[in-house]
Structures are given as C-alpha cells and as structure tokens.
Amino acid sequence: MRNAAIGFMDSGVGGLTVLREVQRLLPTEKTVYLGDQQRLPYGPRPQSEVLTFTQQIAAFLQRRDQIKLLVLACNTATAAALPTLQQTLAIPVVGVIAPGARAAVQATKTHKIGVIATAGTVKSQAYQRTITAQDPRNTVTSLACPELVQLAEANDLTSPHALQVVAAKLAPLQGTQIDTLVLGCTHFPLLRQVIQRVLGPGVQLIDPGTATANTVTALLDYWNLANSTGQPQPQATYYTTGDVVSFDRAANQWLDTAPVHAQALALDALTQINLEAE
Amino acid sequence: MRNAAIGFMDSGVGGLTVLREVQRLLPTEKTVYLGDQQRLPYGPRPQSEVLTFTQQIAAFLQRRDQIKLLVLACNTATAAALPTLQQTLAIPVVGVIAPGARAAVQATKTHKIGVIATAGTVKSQAYQRTITAQDPRNTVTSLACPELVQLAEANDLTSPHALQVVAAKLAPLQGTQIDTLVLGCTHFPLLRQVIQRVLGPGVQLIDPGTATANTVTALLDYWNLANSTGQPQPQATYYTTGDVVSFDRAANQWLDTAPVHAQALALDALTQINLEAE
C-alpha cells in the first residue's frame, strides 16, 4: 500500500499545477493523473453531474492503479464531490479548497480575501463558507472568471492579449481592499505573473496546489503511507479522455519532469463503471 | 467537538515552542498545555516509563479538558509513545518527529542531515529511521546534547557562555558536510541564534514545531475539526506538575500571548489514573 501511487483527477490539464507541487515536495512518490478532457469544462455543469464524473474517475483509478490516496485536483470537483467521496471511499481523499482557504486565512492581514474561480465553484460558495468558518472576521469577494481558463488552456499566459483579458476580468476587485487572492481554479497559477501585474504587489496570490501538496504530505506521514522504496523520479502515469497530443503538449510545458506521454482513455472506461457496485 | 481544545504535553517548558507555532498558525483554537516538570528530564528514562507518563497525561487531558487532538510536544515522548497512543486513543495524536523529519528531507540538497536531541531521542533512532525511510539517499548524523536543554531551561540563550557550550557540543558536526540540522528537542529552537552562529549560514536549521503546527492544521481541516466559533485569542490553559512561578516565567518569556498563569497540578492527578480502565 505504501508504495502504491497517489491519484489525481481533473477535468483537464489544470490539475497538473497541483501534481507539479506534489512531485516537487514528494519526489519519491509514484503518481497517476487522469484529465477528463472530453467532458470539460466541469465548471458550468450541475453539481450532481460533476459528482458522478468524479466518482467514475475515482473508481477507475482505484481499480486500475490501486491508488492509496486521491487528490481532487480541481476546485469544481472538490466543491461538488469531496464530502461524498470522503464518506464512501476507503482511501483518503483530499480536495484543494480547504487547504487553499486555510493558506489564505493564514496570509491575510486585512481579513479581506478575494477568490477567483469557475462559475461552478463560485456558485457553490465553498471557498466563502470555508474561509469564514476558519475565521469569521474574514469577508470574501468571489468572482467567476471562466475566460482565464481559456487563456490557460490555449497556453496564452503572458501576451498583451492575456494581460488585457485578465485586467478586464479582475476590474471588479479594484477598490475591494483585498490583500489576498485565492487562485481558485487549478489553471490560474499558470497566469500568476499577469494576475500579479494587474493587482500590484500589495495582493498576495494563494495557490491552493501548494497548500494541497502540504496537506498530502502531512496525511501520508500521519498514516505512515509515504513510499518507503525511495526511488527518486519514480513512475508517473497520465490518462486523458481527450486529445493525447494537446495533453502532452500542455504537460510538457508545465511540468519539470521526464517527458509526458499520456495514455488515451476511452470515455466508456469511465461511463460503464457500475457505481452502485462500488 | 470542533470547539474543544487542542492538548499539548511535554516534560517541561520546551514544548511551549510547539504551542507557540500552533497559536500563531491557528489563532482561533483553544489550547491546553501540560508540562510534567516534576518528572523531567524524560530524556534519560527508559522508554517504557516515558510511555506510561505520556499515557497518564493523555488520559488526564481527555478527562479534564475533553481535548479533540493531542500533540506530543516532546521528541522523547514522541519516540517512546506515539505509535501506542495512536492505536489506543480515539482522538488524533500528532508527534513532532515525522513532521520534523519531513521538513529536513524537503530542505536538504546534499542528503546529509544532522539531528541534535536528547539521549533518549538519539538512542531511539526515530529521526534516523524516519529520515532514511522518507528518502534512502539521506545519511543522518545524530548527536545527543542534553547540556543544551539546561541552557534553555536556565534561559541562558545568547550569552558568551551559551555560545561556548553550544560550540563545544556541536564540534562533532564540523566536517560532516551536513546542510540541514534538525533541532530535535523542543528546547533547541530557543537557542537557534547561537546554533546558527556556530554552524554558519550554510546549514539550515529545522524546527519540528513549525512543521508540526502545519500537520495539526492539515489534520484539523481534513477531519473538519477546526474551531468554528472563531474567537481570536481564545482561552489557553496551562498545567505544571512542577513550580508554577518558574513555569510562568519561561512561558511569558517565550510566548507572545496574554500573560500565562499556570495551574499547579499534583502529581497524584496523573499517577492515580487507572490506565487499564481507559
């Protein structure tokens, strides 16, 4: 069990920013990543549908790769599916929202925190609830920014066009006096540079992926589940339900690891799973 | 349960350095700390005796304060008692060794790590085992430094005498090429300044208290156990089985909180607990 892989799921390639942090902090862990690109974006879908998709992926990764821990490397999936999966799966399941919220709560001084995310995550109010539960002095300004996902997926991360789009989308945050902004979609850390430029140095950007990697480390150590064979740079497996070429291109641009060659996964492998039987 | 206190135990005042980190990271959590000063030092005692003492304190804090999570804020107690307590208590129990080891493993570049600790912790080889299990490329040099505990307890933290004692004790580390040193006794972070001066800027000092506070945060959030009433600077309770005046003096020097007034605890309150009945 200790030498099994850590599983990661996302609707696309955004969750690779979370994977990258775990690979950096835990270089001796085996990883397996599934990007459900054929069904992206998850953001605008009903929560019940996102829950079903996430349960399918969890069941697949448990059967095929016997994962020891599952990371929902997707804010939308975390908001829709985390409590159910934590109750029903026999392995630990970690989402990105609680770690990201906590990092923001620990960083803010003014107790005014911004959150940018997909429409689904904003509508779920998951960050807002978590941040104010962790410390009721906090007030949260949330903003749905689906256009930023498109920039990241197109790998348009630093161009004048990207800057223009980011500045227009973040305009409602001006004057809110936030000192901390949660990058509440896993794509957004890729746009960190332009976001910081738009908001200025007075706003700290929080990457929930970094915080999530710290939580994964703490849980593995607490349960004595960390890999004990200790091979650095061990096996990493990638699946996509979408286009392998575009997945590999994004992964190889964003990750610092050995070249990524994803395996194509027919959507049937997920949709034909009988969740009742799990 | 969420609004119950986090419990801390130590043989004396050293664990206050761990408490301080938790109070800093989680300002809305209630805390209760028990320093077993009448029976210190734990370092030279047999592991079985340290286990019994730790079980007594855990039982006391559960009965008297209904703690929701217990931190063994003492390396000696962690080495002797953590696995047993994790198996027998119904609440999560966190030690300082796994978080401290992990922080060192993530910090080192040369894979040569030093550990300074009490004789008991060094003899247990707990850091050595944990650090090499987390990454077998690491080699560990361990050094028992009980004299440094005495300096800290005497609050002699920066004097020429303190510098001289630290330099003499750490002499065996010269030439070992370590780039990372674990302060493997909770007293040692108080001597950080002189230790850094003796070893020079090329050696990173790891305070397991900071790493432990991060683990406590991750576990509380994972189990949805963080305080939800959100009063900043909430109640902190202190017990000592030793001298209240000297406890308060040390606590008020080391903590940044409201003045500490410890409650005197008769040793009977611990020794008369029937552990069989727990």
mmCIF file of N, CA, C and O in Angstrom, chain B residues 186-231:
data_model
loop_
_atom_site.group_PDB
_atom_site.id
_atom_site.type_symbol
_atom_site.label_atom_id
_atom_site.label_comp_id
_atom_site.label_asym_id
_atom_site.label_seq_id
_atom_site.Cartn_x
_atom_site.Cartn_y
_atom_site.Cartn_z
ATOM 1 N N THR B 186 12.558 20.067 21.780
ATOM 2 C CA THR B 186 11.721 21.269 21.681
ATOM 3 C C THR B 186 12.360 22.487 22.343
ATOM 4 O O THR B 186 11.929 23.609 22.098
ATOM 5 N N HIS B 187 13.370 22.287 23.185
ATOM 6 C CA HIS B 187 14.064 23.427 23.763
ATOM 7 C C HIS B 187 14.972 24.139 22.763
ATOM 8 O O HIS B 187 15.286 25.309 22.920
ATOM 9 N N PHE B 188 15.440 23.393 21.781
ATOM 10 C CA PHE B 188 16.546 23.905 20.975
ATOM 11 C C PHE B 188 16.199 25.105 20.094
ATOM 12 O O PHE B 188 17.086 25.925 19.817
ATOM 13 N N PRO B 189 14.956 25.237 19.618
ATOM 14 C CA PRO B 189 14.663 26.455 18.828
ATOM 15 C C PRO B 189 14.934 27.747 19.601
ATOM 16 O O PRO B 189 15.187 28.788 18.991
ATOM 17 N N LEU B 190 14.912 27.681 20.923
ATOM 18 C CA LEU B 190 15.229 28.872 21.721
ATOM 19 C C LEU B 190 16.690 29.265 21.569
ATOM 20 O O LEU B 190 17.064 30.415 21.774
ATOM 21 N N LEU B 191 17.528 28.283 21.219
ATOM 22 C CA LEU B 191 18.963 28.533 21.049
ATOM 23 C C LEU B 191 19.341 28.715 19.572
ATOM 24 O O LEU B 191 20.516 28.685 19.209
ATOM 25 N N ARG B 192 18.327 28.899 18.746
ATOM 26 C CA ARG B 192 18.540 28.966 17.295
ATOM 27 C C ARG B 192 19.649 29.946 16.910
ATOM 28 O O ARG B 192 20.510 29.664 16.077
ATOM 29 N N GLN B 193 19.633 31.112 17.559
ATOM 30 C CA GLN B 193 20.572 32.158 17.192
ATOM 31 C C GLN B 193 22.034 31.710 17.383
ATOM 32 O O GLN B 193 22.860 31.860 16.478
ATOM 33 N N VAL B 194 22.345 31.144 18.552
ATOM 34 C CA VAL B 194 23.731 30.726 18.780
ATOM 35 C C VAL B 194 24.083 29.491 17.959
ATOM 36 O O VAL B 194 25.221 29.351 17.490
ATOM 37 N N ILE B 195 23.119 28.598 17.760
ATOM 38 C CA ILE B 195 23.387 27.409 16.946
ATOM 39 C C ILE B 195 23.720 27.825 15.513
ATOM 40 O O ILE B 195 24.687 27.330 14.915
ATOM 41 N N GLN B 196 22.951 28.764 14.985
ATOM 42 C CA GLN B 196 23.215 29.238 13.624
ATOM 43 C C GLN B 196 24.595 29.892 13.536
ATOM 44 O O GLN B 196 25.328 29.703 12.560
ATOM 45 N N ARG B 197 24.939 30.634 14.588
ATOM 46 C CA ARG B 197 26.234 31.322 14.581
ATOM 47 C C ARG B 197 27.386 30.315 14.608
ATOM 48 O O ARG B 197 28.396 30.490 13.907
ATOM 49 N N VAL B 198 27.224 29.246 15.368
ATOM 50 C CA VAL B 198 28.274 28.228 15.457
ATOM 51 C C VAL B 198 28.421 27.475 14.142
ATOM 52 O O VAL B 198 29.538 27.205 13.693
ATOM 53 N N LEU B 199 27.289 27.139 13.502
ATOM 54 C CA LEU B 199 27.358 26.300 12.296
ATOM 55 C C LEU B 199 27.516 27.104 11.017
ATOM 56 O O LEU B 199 27.877 26.543 9.978
ATOM 57 N N GLY B 200 27.232 28.397 11.086
ATOM 58 C CA GLY B 200 27.369 29.228 9.889
ATOM 59 C C GLY B 200 26.119 29.170 9.025
ATOM 60 O O GLY B 200 25.243 28.329 9.222
ATOM 61 N N PRO B 201 26.068 30.081 8.027
ATOM 62 C CA PRO B 201 24.841 30.225 7.233
ATOM 63 C C PRO B 201 24.600 29.074 6.258
ATOM 64 O O PRO B 201 23.518 28.965 5.690
ATOM 65 N N GLY B 202 25.585 28.188 6.089
ATOM 66 C CA GLY B 202 25.427 27.090 5.133
ATOM 67 C C GLY B 202 24.572 25.944 5.641
ATOM 68 O O GLY B 202 24.280 25.002 4.900
ATOM 69 N N VAL B 203 24.191 26.000 6.920
ATOM 70 C CA VAL B 203 23.376 24.915 7.490
ATOM 71 C C VAL B 203 21.975 25.462 7.814
ATOM 72 O O VAL B 203 21.835 26.431 8.555
ATOM 73 N N GLN B 204 20.957 24.833 7.232
ATOM 74 C CA GLN B 204 19.577 25.222 7.521
ATOM 75 C C GLN B 204 19.118 24.558 8.808
ATOM 76 O O GLN B 204 19.232 23.343 8.943
ATOM 77 N N LEU B 205 18.535 25.340 9.701
ATOM 78 C CA LEU B 205 18.028 24.784 10.947
ATOM 79 C C LEU B 205 16.534 24.475 10.794
ATOM 80 O O LEU B 205 15.760 25.328 10.332
ATOM 81 N N ILE B 206 16.141 23.266 11.170
ATOM 82 C CA ILE B 206 14.746 22.832 11.042
ATOM 83 C C ILE B 206 14.121 22.775 12.432
ATOM 84 O O ILE B 206 14.600 22.055 13.312
ATOM 85 N N ASP B 207 13.036 23.536 12.619
ATOM 86 C CA ASP B 207 12.279 23.498 13.866
ATOM 87 C C ASP B 207 11.074 22.582 13.661
ATOM 88 O O ASP B 207 10.122 22.959 12.965
ATOM 89 N N PRO B 208 11.105 21.388 14.237
ATOM 90 C CA PRO B 208 9.968 20.485 14.041
ATOM 91 C C PRO B 208 8.653 21.071 14.563
ATOM 92 O O PRO B 208 7.579 20.655 14.126
ATOM 93 N N GLY B 209 8.721 22.066 15.455
ATOM 94 C CA GLY B 209 7.497 22.687 15.955
ATOM 95 C C GLY B 209 6.711 23.359 14.845
ATOM 96 O O GLY B 209 5.488 23.245 14.768
ATOM 97 N N THR B 210 7.421 24.053 13.956
ATOM 98 C CA THR B 210 6.755 24.697 12.824
ATOM 99 C C THR B 210 6.105 23.654 11.929
ATOM 100 O O THR B 210 4.944 23.785 11.523
ATOM 101 N N ALA B 211 6.851 22.601 11.628
ATOM 102 C CA ALA B 211 6.320 21.536 10.766
ATOM 103 C C ALA B 211 5.138 20.845 11.438
ATOM 104 O O ALA B 211 4.146 20.497 10.791
ATOM 105 N N THR B 212 5.222 20.663 12.755
ATOM 106 C CA THR B 212 4.133 20.015 13.486
ATOM 107 C C THR B 212 2.872 20.870 13.453
ATOM 108 O O THR B 212 1.759 20.350 13.306
ATOM 109 N N ALA B 213 3.033 22.175 13.584
ATOM 110 C CA ALA B 213 1.874 23.068 13.532
ATOM 111 C C ALA B 213 1.199 22.986 12.162
ATOM 112 O O ALA B 213 -0.041 23.018 12.063
ATOM 113 N N ASN B 214 1.978 22.825 11.104
ATOM 114 C CA ASN B 214 1.389 22.642 9.775
ATOM 115 C C ASN B 214 0.623 21.326 9.689
ATOM 116 O O ASN B 214 -0.443 21.250 9.085
ATOM 117 N N THR B 215 1.168 20.281 10.295
ATOM 118 C CA THR B 215 0.471 18.986 10.302
ATOM 119 C C THR B 215 -0.829 19.074 11.089
ATOM 120 O O THR B 215 -1.863 18.561 10.656
ATOM 121 N N VAL B 216 -0.789 19.730 12.250
ATOM 122 C CA VAL B 216 -2.007 19.898 13.057
ATOM 123 C C VAL B 216 -3.076 20.622 12.236
ATOM 124 O O VAL B 216 -4.245 20.215 12.210
ATOM 125 N N THR B 217 -2.675 21.674 11.541
ATOM 126 C CA THR B 217 -3.611 22.424 10.698
ATOM 127 C C THR B 217 -4.233 21.521 9.636
ATOM 128 O O THR B 217 -5.455 21.495 9.449
ATOM 129 N N ALA B 218 -3.391 20.756 8.947
ATOM 130 C CA ALA B 218 -3.886 19.890 7.863
ATOM 131 C C ALA B 218 -4.858 18.845 8.407
ATOM 132 O O ALA B 218 -5.902 18.578 7.799
ATOM 133 N N LEU B 219 -4.534 18.264 9.560
ATOM 134 C CA LEU B 219 -5.408 17.224 10.120
ATOM 135 C C LEU B 219 -6.734 17.815 10.595
ATOM 136 O O LEU B 219 -7.798 17.241 10.349
ATOM 137 N N LEU B 220 -6.697 18.956 11.273
ATOM 138 C CA LEU B 220 -7.948 19.588 11.724
ATOM 139 C C LEU B 220 -8.847 19.901 10.529
ATOM 140 O O LEU B 220 -10.054 19.647 10.566
ATOM 141 N N ASP B 221 -8.255 20.443 9.478
ATOM 142 C CA ASP B 221 -9.059 20.777 8.305
ATOM 143 C C ASP B 221 -9.568 19.516 7.616
ATOM 144 O O ASP B 221 -10.706 19.467 7.155
ATOM 145 N N TYR B 222 -8.719 18.483 7.552
ATOM 146 C CA TYR B 222 -9.128 17.250 6.871
ATOM 147 C C TYR B 222 -10.325 16.618 7.584
ATOM 148 O O TYR B 222 -11.267 16.153 6.953
ATOM 149 N N TRP B 223 -10.291 16.610 8.909
ATOM 150 C CA TRP B 223 -11.383 15.992 9.673
ATOM 151 C C TRP B 223 -12.479 16.994 10.042
ATOM 152 O O TRP B 223 -13.361 16.654 10.814
ATOM 153 N N ASN B 224 -12.373 18.199 9.517
ATOM 154 C CA ASN B 224 -13.396 19.202 9.811
ATOM 155 C C ASN B 224 -13.502 19.434 11.320
ATOM 156 O O ASN B 224 -14.600 19.502 11.873
ATOM 157 N N LEU B 225 -12.353 19.524 11.952
ATOM 158 C CA LEU B 225 -12.290 19.658 13.405
ATOM 159 C C LEU B 225 -11.845 21.050 13.850
ATOM 160 O O LEU B 225 -11.679 21.291 15.043
ATOM 161 N N ALA B 226 -11.627 21.959 12.890
ATOM 162 C CA ALA B 226 -11.159 23.292 13.281
ATOM 163 C C ALA B 226 -12.281 24.058 13.986
ATOM 164 O O ALA B 226 -13.461 23.892 13.667
ATOM 165 N N ASN B 227 -11.899 24.893 14.926
ATOM 166 C CA ASN B 227 -12.854 25.690 15.691
ATOM 167 C C ASN B 227 -13.711 26.547 14.759
ATOM 168 O O ASN B 227 -13.194 27.218 13.873
ATOM 169 N N SER B 228 -14.993 26.531 14.960
ATOM 170 C CA SER B 228 -15.878 27.307 14.098
ATOM 171 C C SER B 228 -16.490 28.509 14.804
ATOM 172 O O SER B 228 -17.266 29.244 14.207
ATOM 173 N N THR B 229 -16.152 28.713 16.076
ATOM 174 C CA THR B 229 -16.699 29.891 16.748
ATOM 175 C C THR B 229 -15.863 31.117 16.429
ATOM 176 O O THR B 229 -16.354 32.239 16.483
ATOM 177 N N GLY B 230 -14.589 30.877 16.095
ATOM 178 C CA GLY B 230 -13.779 31.927 15.530
ATOM 179 C C GLY B 230 -13.410 33.078 16.436
ATOM 180 O O GLY B 230 -13.174 34.179 15.973
ATOM 181 N N GLN B 231 -13.367 32.876 17.734
ATOM 182 C CA GLN B 231 -12.877 33.939 18.593
ATOM 183 C C GLN B 231 -11.361 33.966 18.500
ATOM 184 O O GLN B 231 -10.708 32.989 18.846
#
